[in-house]
Amino acid sequence: MLIKMTKASDIKSSEITPKAIFDDRRRFLKTAAFSGLGFVAGSIAPSSFASEGRGKKLIGIEPSKWTQKSVGEKLTDYESVTSYNNFYEFGTGKQDPLTYAKDFNPKPWTVVVDGEVENPGTYSYEDLVNPHTLEDRVYRFRCVEAWSMVVPWVGIGLADMIKRFGPKNNAKYVAFETLNDPDRMHGQRRRVLEWPYREGLRMDEAMNPLSFMAVGLYGEELPNQNGAPIRLVTPWKYGFKSIKSIVRISFTKKQPPTSWNMSGPREYGFYSNVNPEKSHPRWSQAKERRIGEFLKRPSLMYNGYGEEVASMYVGMDLNKFY
Ligand code: MTE
């Protein structure tokens, strides 16, 4: 992100991969080279994932149409998803969230809902999340730093949650805020960003069936480092839109400010849709490194979700509205 001076493409694979996986891959590469095997993209994924994690199991997950089968790609292993994170509230290093979010207790949790809405108020986590109707969503997740993962999330469609709040007709945007509590989130003692972390979506983006409020991954409660207890996931946008540990959802008439746009307006726009043709000013977005893989792969427009989202941007100049 902004304060990172190395280009994403310069990151050594040993830096972006937990050591055990890196060693495994080296072993695989050696074997592959020895046996004359090449790489096969999109290897066969395991059919069940619920047993691989370590958090509390979530009950009642309804399989959705955005399943692993529909993504057709190998899941990023649990260890990588939970140990290679961006969560600046707990430090700017990739392993900092795993280390420093350990003692963060995300329960009890409340979310304030305000602005242009019929049912404003302070909702408890339990008000918002019915454990019996959770869905699984396997999504590709593309970070602006040009790495990506495939993550099996668990949660609720954002549209379903929003409908309960009853947005008024003049609500054009939804703004989200992360908890601001430097006593519990030590990274907030440094002003690497203006806290709280803020994000926003246009109303139609928020209501798009892909937009998701995750409360878990790999069939288990969301680990702290991944944004417990509740975080956004918008898979066609760069990962920084997927704001973690949300405490406020506001419905607004005007486009809300967002953290990375405030911090570097030339580098991070409001929309931040994955676009391989629009380079970040300091690095290309044409390719990405899938965590756990060695070779880079081409990035896809809207991260491959064009069919679901492209119609929302018809007629917009994507060089201007990045
Ligand atoms: N949300 C908050 N509150 N603080 C952050 O620093 N980082 C963003 C996003 N959400 C961030 C955040 C970025 S840059 C990315 S790539 C994703 O979280 C990373 O999500 P993950 O750690 O679950 O992979």
Short mmCIF file of C-alpha atoms and ligand atoms in Angstrom, two decimals:
data_model
loop_
_atom_site.label_atom_id
_atom_site.label_comp_id
_atom_site.label_asym_id
_atom_site.label_seq_id
_atom_site.Cartn_x
_atom_site.Cartn_y
_atom_site.Cartn_z
CA MET A 1 0.00 0.00 0.00
CA LEU A 2 1.09 3.62 0.23
CA ILE A 3 3.90 3.32 2.72
CA LYS A 4 5.37 0.28 1.03
CA MET A 5 8.22 1.35 -1.18
CA THR A 6 9.11 -1.93 -2.85
CA LYS A 7 7.07 -2.81 -5.92
CA ALA A 8 4.70 -5.71 -5.33
CA SER A 9 6.36 -7.48 -8.23
CA ASP A 10 9.68 -7.23 -6.40
CA ILE A 11 8.51 -9.28 -3.45
CA LYS A 12 10.46 -12.50 -3.20
CA SER A 13 8.27 -15.58 -3.08
CA SER A 14 9.98 -16.50 0.19
CA GLU A 15 8.56 -13.29 1.70
CA ILE A 16 4.97 -13.80 0.69
CA THR A 17 4.67 -17.41 1.71
CA PRO A 18 4.88 -18.97 5.14
CA LYS A 19 8.11 -20.85 5.45
CA ALA A 20 6.59 -24.32 5.60
CA ILE A 21 4.71 -23.72 2.35
CA PHE A 22 7.75 -22.17 0.74
CA ASP A 23 9.82 -25.21 1.67
CA ASP A 24 7.09 -27.49 0.38
CA ARG A 25 7.02 -25.65 -2.90
CA ARG A 26 10.77 -25.85 -3.28
CA ARG A 27 10.49 -29.56 -2.69
CA PHE A 28 7.72 -29.75 -5.29
CA LEU A 29 9.73 -27.71 -7.76
CA LYS A 30 12.71 -29.97 -7.32
CA THR A 31 10.56 -33.04 -7.86
CA ALA A 32 8.82 -31.43 -10.81
CA ALA A 33 12.10 -30.47 -12.41
CA PHE A 34 13.49 -33.92 -11.77
CA SER A 35 10.49 -35.75 -13.17
CA GLY A 36 10.05 -33.35 -16.06
CA LEU A 37 6.57 -32.28 -14.88
CA GLY A 38 5.32 -28.82 -15.72
CA PHE A 39 2.94 -26.66 -13.75
CA VAL A 40 -0.76 -27.26 -14.06
CA ALA A 41 -2.83 -24.19 -13.29
CA GLY A 42 -5.94 -24.59 -11.14
CA SER A 43 -5.18 -27.96 -9.61
CA ILE A 44 -8.00 -30.03 -8.19
CA ALA A 45 -9.39 -28.58 -4.99
CA PRO A 46 -10.30 -30.59 -1.91
CA SER A 47 -14.03 -31.26 -1.73
CA SER A 48 -14.34 -30.45 1.97
CA PHE A 49 -12.56 -27.78 3.93
CA ALA A 50 -14.31 -27.52 7.26
CA SER A 51 -11.81 -29.62 9.15
CA GLU A 52 -8.69 -27.73 8.13
CA GLY A 53 -8.94 -24.63 10.32
CA ARG A 54 -8.64 -24.08 14.03
CA GLY A 55 -11.33 -21.62 15.14
CA LYS A 56 -14.75 -22.31 16.58
CA LYS A 57 -16.94 -24.16 14.06
CA LEU A 58 -19.86 -22.19 12.63
CA ILE A 59 -23.15 -23.96 12.33
CA GLY A 60 -25.85 -23.97 9.70
CA ILE A 61 -23.88 -22.98 6.63
CA GLU A 62 -26.04 -22.99 3.50
CA PRO A 63 -24.08 -23.77 0.34
CA SER A 64 -24.51 -20.87 -2.05
CA LYS A 65 -24.04 -20.70 -5.79
CA TRP A 66 -20.67 -19.03 -5.26
CA THR A 67 -19.05 -22.24 -4.20
CA GLN A 68 -15.64 -23.65 -4.66
CA LYS A 69 -16.98 -25.67 -7.58
CA SER A 70 -18.13 -22.54 -9.36
CA VAL A 71 -14.81 -20.79 -8.80
CA GLY A 72 -13.02 -23.92 -9.99
CA GLU A 73 -9.75 -22.98 -8.36
CA LYS A 74 -7.67 -24.37 -5.58
CA LEU A 75 -8.31 -22.81 -2.19
CA THR A 76 -5.47 -20.91 -0.58
CA ASP A 77 -4.48 -22.91 2.47
CA TYR A 78 -5.78 -21.84 5.88
CA GLU A 79 -2.32 -21.03 7.19
CA SER A 80 -1.63 -18.51 4.42
CA VAL A 81 -5.08 -16.90 4.63
CA THR A 82 -4.59 -16.34 8.34
CA SER A 83 -0.90 -15.46 8.54
CA TYR A 84 -0.30 -13.17 5.55
CA ASN A 85 -2.58 -10.23 6.30
CA ASN A 86 -3.09 -6.52 5.89
CA PHE A 87 -4.66 -5.06 9.02
CA TYR A 88 -2.80 -1.86 9.82
CA GLU A 89 -4.60 -1.47 13.15
CA PHE A 90 -2.28 -4.25 14.30
CA GLY A 91 0.87 -3.17 12.43
CA THR A 92 1.99 -2.79 8.85
CA GLY A 93 3.95 -6.06 8.51
CA LYS A 94 2.21 -9.01 6.91
CA GLN A 95 2.66 -11.18 10.03
CA ASP A 96 1.84 -8.38 12.49
CA PRO A 97 -1.93 -9.02 12.52
CA LEU A 98 -1.38 -12.69 13.42
CA THR A 99 1.03 -11.72 16.19
CA TYR A 100 -0.63 -8.62 17.63
CA ALA A 101 -4.34 -9.38 17.15
CA LYS A 102 -4.10 -12.56 19.23
CA ASP A 103 -5.50 -10.98 22.39
CA PHE A 104 -8.10 -8.82 20.65
CA ASN A 105 -11.46 -9.97 21.97
CA PRO A 106 -14.14 -9.22 19.36
CA LYS A 107 -17.13 -10.13 21.55
CA PRO A 108 -19.34 -8.49 22.67
CA TRP A 109 -19.59 -6.41 19.48
CA THR A 110 -22.03 -3.78 18.30
CA VAL A 111 -22.51 -2.00 14.98
CA VAL A 112 -24.05 1.47 14.81
CA VAL A 113 -26.33 1.96 11.81
CA ASP A 114 -27.15 5.57 10.99
CA GLY A 115 -27.80 8.14 8.26
CA GLU A 116 -30.48 7.84 5.58
CA VAL A 117 -32.17 4.77 6.96
CA GLU A 118 -35.56 3.79 8.42
CA ASN A 119 -34.19 1.57 11.18
CA PRO A 120 -31.13 3.27 12.67
CA GLY A 121 -29.71 2.00 15.92
CA THR A 122 -27.04 0.03 17.67
CA TYR A 123 -27.22 -3.59 16.61
CA SER A 124 -25.45 -6.34 18.50
CA TYR A 125 -23.50 -8.93 16.56
CA GLU A 126 -26.21 -11.43 17.52
CA ASP A 127 -28.91 -9.11 16.11
CA LEU A 128 -27.11 -9.03 12.79
CA VAL A 129 -25.90 -12.59 12.40
CA ASN A 130 -28.22 -15.57 12.50
CA PRO A 131 -25.89 -18.56 12.83
CA HIS A 132 -28.50 -20.82 11.21
CA THR A 133 -28.61 -19.01 7.89
CA LEU A 134 -24.97 -18.42 7.17
CA GLU A 135 -23.76 -19.06 3.64
CA ASP A 136 -20.41 -20.11 2.27
CA ARG A 137 -18.86 -18.07 -0.52
CA VAL A 138 -15.63 -19.04 -2.19
CA TYR A 139 -14.20 -15.89 -3.72
CA ARG A 140 -11.02 -14.90 -5.46
CA PHE A 141 -9.46 -12.09 -3.43
CA ARG A 142 -7.05 -9.72 -5.22
CA CYS A 143 -4.91 -7.33 -3.20
CA VAL A 144 -3.78 -4.04 -4.76
CA GLU A 145 -0.23 -5.21 -4.00
CA ALA A 146 -0.63 -7.75 -6.83
CA TRP A 147 -1.03 -10.92 -4.84
CA SER A 148 -4.20 -12.94 -4.61
CA MET A 149 -5.88 -15.77 -2.75
CA VAL A 150 -8.96 -17.95 -3.02
CA VAL A 151 -10.82 -17.84 0.27
CA PRO A 152 -13.82 -19.83 1.52
CA TRP A 153 -15.71 -17.19 3.48
CA VAL A 154 -18.76 -17.71 5.67
CA GLY A 155 -21.29 -14.95 6.21
CA ILE A 156 -24.32 -13.06 4.98
CA GLY A 157 -25.11 -11.31 1.73
CA LEU A 158 -24.68 -7.57 2.34
CA ALA A 159 -27.94 -6.85 0.49
CA ASP A 160 -29.88 -9.02 2.96
CA MET A 161 -28.36 -7.16 5.89
CA ILE A 162 -29.00 -3.74 4.32
CA LYS A 163 -32.66 -4.53 3.56
CA ARG A 164 -33.27 -4.96 7.29
CA PHE A 165 -32.01 -1.42 7.93
CA GLY A 166 -34.47 0.02 5.39
CA PRO A 167 -32.36 2.49 3.44
CA LYS A 168 -34.30 5.57 2.31
CA ASN A 169 -34.52 6.53 -1.35
CA ASN A 170 -31.98 9.28 -0.94
CA ALA A 171 -29.33 6.87 0.41
CA LYS A 172 -26.85 6.77 -2.46
CA TYR A 173 -23.82 5.34 -0.67
CA VAL A 174 -22.95 3.10 2.24
CA ALA A 175 -19.98 4.02 4.44
CA PHE A 176 -18.23 1.61 6.78
CA GLU A 177 -15.91 2.25 9.71
CA THR A 178 -13.58 0.01 11.68
CA LEU A 179 -13.26 0.14 15.45
CA ASN A 180 -11.05 3.01 16.62
CA ASP A 181 -9.49 1.93 19.90
CA PRO A 182 -5.71 2.33 20.20
CA ASP A 183 -5.76 0.49 23.55
CA ARG A 184 -6.99 -2.64 21.82
CA MET A 185 -5.50 -2.03 18.38
CA HIS A 186 -1.95 -0.95 19.03
CA GLY A 187 -1.18 -0.13 15.39
CA GLN A 188 -3.53 2.85 15.77
CA ARG A 189 -0.96 4.52 18.03
CA ARG A 190 0.92 5.30 14.83
CA ARG A 191 -0.75 7.54 12.28
CA VAL A 192 0.09 5.43 9.24
CA LEU A 193 -3.52 6.09 8.23
CA GLU A 194 -6.09 8.49 9.59
CA TRP A 195 -8.13 6.33 11.97
CA PRO A 196 -10.72 4.92 11.96
CA TYR A 197 -10.21 2.93 8.76
CA ARG A 198 -13.03 3.93 6.41
CA GLU A 199 -14.51 2.41 3.29
CA GLY A 200 -17.55 2.94 1.15
CA LEU A 201 -19.64 1.56 -1.66
CA ARG A 202 -22.18 3.04 -4.01
CA MET A 203 -25.65 1.75 -3.10
CA ASP A 204 -25.94 -0.50 -6.17
CA GLU A 205 -22.50 -1.97 -5.42
CA ALA A 206 -23.53 -2.67 -1.84
CA MET A 207 -26.76 -4.34 -3.03
CA ASN A 208 -24.95 -6.42 -5.65
CA PRO A 209 -25.38 -10.13 -4.85
CA LEU A 210 -21.59 -10.57 -4.66
CA SER A 211 -21.13 -8.13 -1.76
CA PHE A 212 -20.73 -10.13 1.39
CA MET A 213 -20.38 -9.62 5.12
CA ALA A 214 -18.01 -12.33 6.30
CA VAL A 215 -18.08 -13.65 9.85
CA GLY A 216 -15.98 -16.71 9.21
CA LEU A 217 -13.68 -18.58 6.89
CA TYR A 218 -12.95 -22.25 6.33
CA GLY A 219 -16.25 -23.01 8.12
CA GLU A 220 -15.06 -21.37 11.33
CA GLU A 221 -15.32 -18.04 13.12
CA LEU A 222 -13.28 -15.27 11.55
CA PRO A 223 -9.81 -15.13 13.08
CA ASN A 224 -9.00 -11.73 14.60
CA GLN A 225 -6.33 -11.01 12.00
CA ASN A 226 -8.91 -11.42 9.22
CA GLY A 227 -11.27 -8.81 10.67
CA ALA A 228 -13.28 -10.44 13.45
CA PRO A 229 -16.07 -10.45 14.15
CA ILE A 230 -17.48 -9.00 10.91
CA ARG A 231 -15.89 -7.64 7.75
CA LEU A 232 -16.83 -6.76 4.22
CA VAL A 233 -15.78 -8.76 1.13
CA THR A 234 -16.21 -7.26 -2.35
CA PRO A 235 -14.35 -9.71 -4.57
CA TRP A 236 -14.31 -7.62 -7.78
CA LYS A 237 -12.49 -4.79 -6.00
CA TYR A 238 -8.97 -4.55 -4.65
CA GLY A 239 -8.68 -6.06 -1.19
CA PHE A 240 -8.43 -2.75 0.68
CA LYS A 241 -12.15 -2.16 0.05
CA SER A 242 -12.84 -5.22 2.22
CA ILE A 243 -12.89 -3.34 5.50
CA LYS A 244 -12.42 -5.34 8.70
CA SER A 245 -13.91 -5.29 12.21
CA ILE A 246 -16.80 -3.00 11.26
CA VAL A 247 -18.48 -0.90 13.99
CA ARG A 248 -20.44 1.60 11.91
CA ILE A 249 -22.52 1.41 8.74
CA SER A 250 -23.81 4.80 7.53
CA PHE A 251 -26.16 5.49 4.65
CA THR A 252 -25.25 8.76 2.96
CA LYS A 253 -26.34 11.05 0.16
CA LYS A 254 -22.77 11.92 -0.77
CA GLN A 255 -19.80 9.75 -1.65
CA PRO A 256 -18.07 9.06 1.67
CA PRO A 257 -14.34 9.53 2.26
CA THR A 258 -12.27 6.33 2.24
CA SER A 259 -8.99 5.73 4.06
CA TRP A 260 -6.71 4.91 1.18
CA ASN A 261 -8.15 7.60 -1.06
CA MET A 262 -7.61 10.14 1.74
CA SER A 263 -4.08 8.89 2.19
CA GLY A 264 -3.10 8.75 -1.51
CA PRO A 265 -5.78 10.09 -3.87
CA ARG A 266 -3.60 9.64 -6.96
CA GLU A 267 -3.04 6.00 -6.12
CA TYR A 268 -6.34 4.79 -4.70
CA GLY A 269 -9.71 5.84 -6.03
CA PHE A 270 -13.16 5.35 -4.57
CA TYR A 271 -14.16 2.51 -6.89
CA SER A 272 -10.94 0.46 -6.86
CA ASN A 273 -12.25 -2.20 -9.19
CA VAL A 274 -9.62 -4.72 -10.22
CA ASN A 275 -8.43 -3.48 -13.61
CA PRO A 276 -5.33 -5.03 -15.19
CA GLU A 277 -5.25 -2.20 -17.75
CA LYS A 278 -4.98 0.60 -15.23
CA SER A 279 -1.57 0.54 -13.56
CA HIS A 280 -1.10 1.76 -10.06
CA PRO A 281 1.25 4.78 -10.39
CA ARG A 282 4.05 2.74 -8.84
CA TRP A 283 3.47 -0.75 -10.25
CA SER A 284 1.57 -2.68 -12.89
CA GLN A 285 -1.70 -4.41 -12.11
CA ALA A 286 -1.49 -6.67 -15.17
CA LYS A 287 -0.36 -9.74 -13.23
CA GLU A 288 -0.67 -11.14 -9.76
CA ARG A 289 0.98 -13.78 -7.64
CA ARG A 290 -1.47 -16.29 -6.26
CA ILE A 291 -0.24 -17.06 -2.76
CA GLY A 292 1.10 -20.59 -2.75
CA GLU A 293 1.98 -20.52 -6.45
CA PHE A 294 5.28 -19.70 -8.04
CA LEU A 295 4.48 -18.24 -11.43
CA LYS A 296 2.50 -15.04 -11.79
CA ARG A 297 -0.84 -15.19 -13.57
CA PRO A 298 -2.60 -12.49 -15.59
CA SER A 299 -5.07 -10.46 -13.54
CA LEU A 300 -8.65 -10.45 -14.74
CA MET A 301 -10.90 -7.43 -15.27
CA TYR A 302 -13.15 -7.11 -12.22
CA ASN A 303 -11.12 -10.02 -10.83
CA GLY A 304 -13.07 -12.33 -13.14
CA TYR A 305 -16.51 -11.21 -11.87
CA GLY A 306 -17.39 -9.05 -14.89
CA GLU A 307 -20.56 -10.97 -15.63
CA GLU A 308 -21.94 -10.03 -12.21
CA VAL A 309 -20.68 -6.45 -11.93
CA ALA A 310 -19.65 -4.87 -15.27
CA SER A 311 -23.15 -3.50 -15.93
CA MET A 312 -22.80 -1.18 -12.90
CA TYR A 313 -19.96 0.70 -14.60
CA VAL A 314 -21.27 1.04 -18.16
CA GLY A 315 -20.55 4.52 -19.49
CA MET A 316 -18.01 5.35 -16.77
CA ASP A 317 -14.47 6.29 -17.79
CA LEU A 318 -12.50 3.66 -15.89
CA ASN A 319 -9.33 5.72 -16.17
CA LYS A 320 -11.01 8.49 -14.25
CA PHE A 321 -13.14 6.42 -11.90
CA TYR A 322 -10.48 3.99 -10.71
N1 MTE B 1 -9.47 -3.19 7.11
C1 MTE B 1 -8.93 -2.49 8.12
N2 MTE B 1 -9.72 -2.06 9.09
N3 MTE B 1 -7.61 -2.20 8.19
C2 MTE B 1 -6.75 -2.59 7.20
O1 MTE B 1 -5.55 -2.29 7.28
N4 MTE B 1 -6.50 -3.75 5.05
C3 MTE B 1 -7.17 -3.99 3.79
C4 MTE B 1 -8.42 -4.86 3.98
N5 MTE B 1 -9.20 -4.38 5.09
C5 MTE B 1 -7.28 -3.32 6.10
C6 MTE B 1 -8.67 -3.64 6.11
C7 MTE B 1 -6.30 -4.63 2.80
S1 MTE B 1 -5.10 -3.64 2.13
C8 MTE B 1 -6.45 -5.93 2.42
S2 MTE B 1 -5.54 -6.56 1.12
C9 MTE B 1 -7.39 -6.81 3.08
O2 MTE B 1 -8.02 -6.20 4.20
C10 MTE B 1 -6.66 -8.05 3.58
O3 MTE B 1 -7.57 -8.98 4.08
P1 MTE B 1 -6.99 -10.35 4.66
O4 MTE B 1 -5.92 -10.00 5.64
O5 MTE B 1 -8.15 -11.05 5.29
O6 MTE B 1 -6.43 -11.10 3.48
#
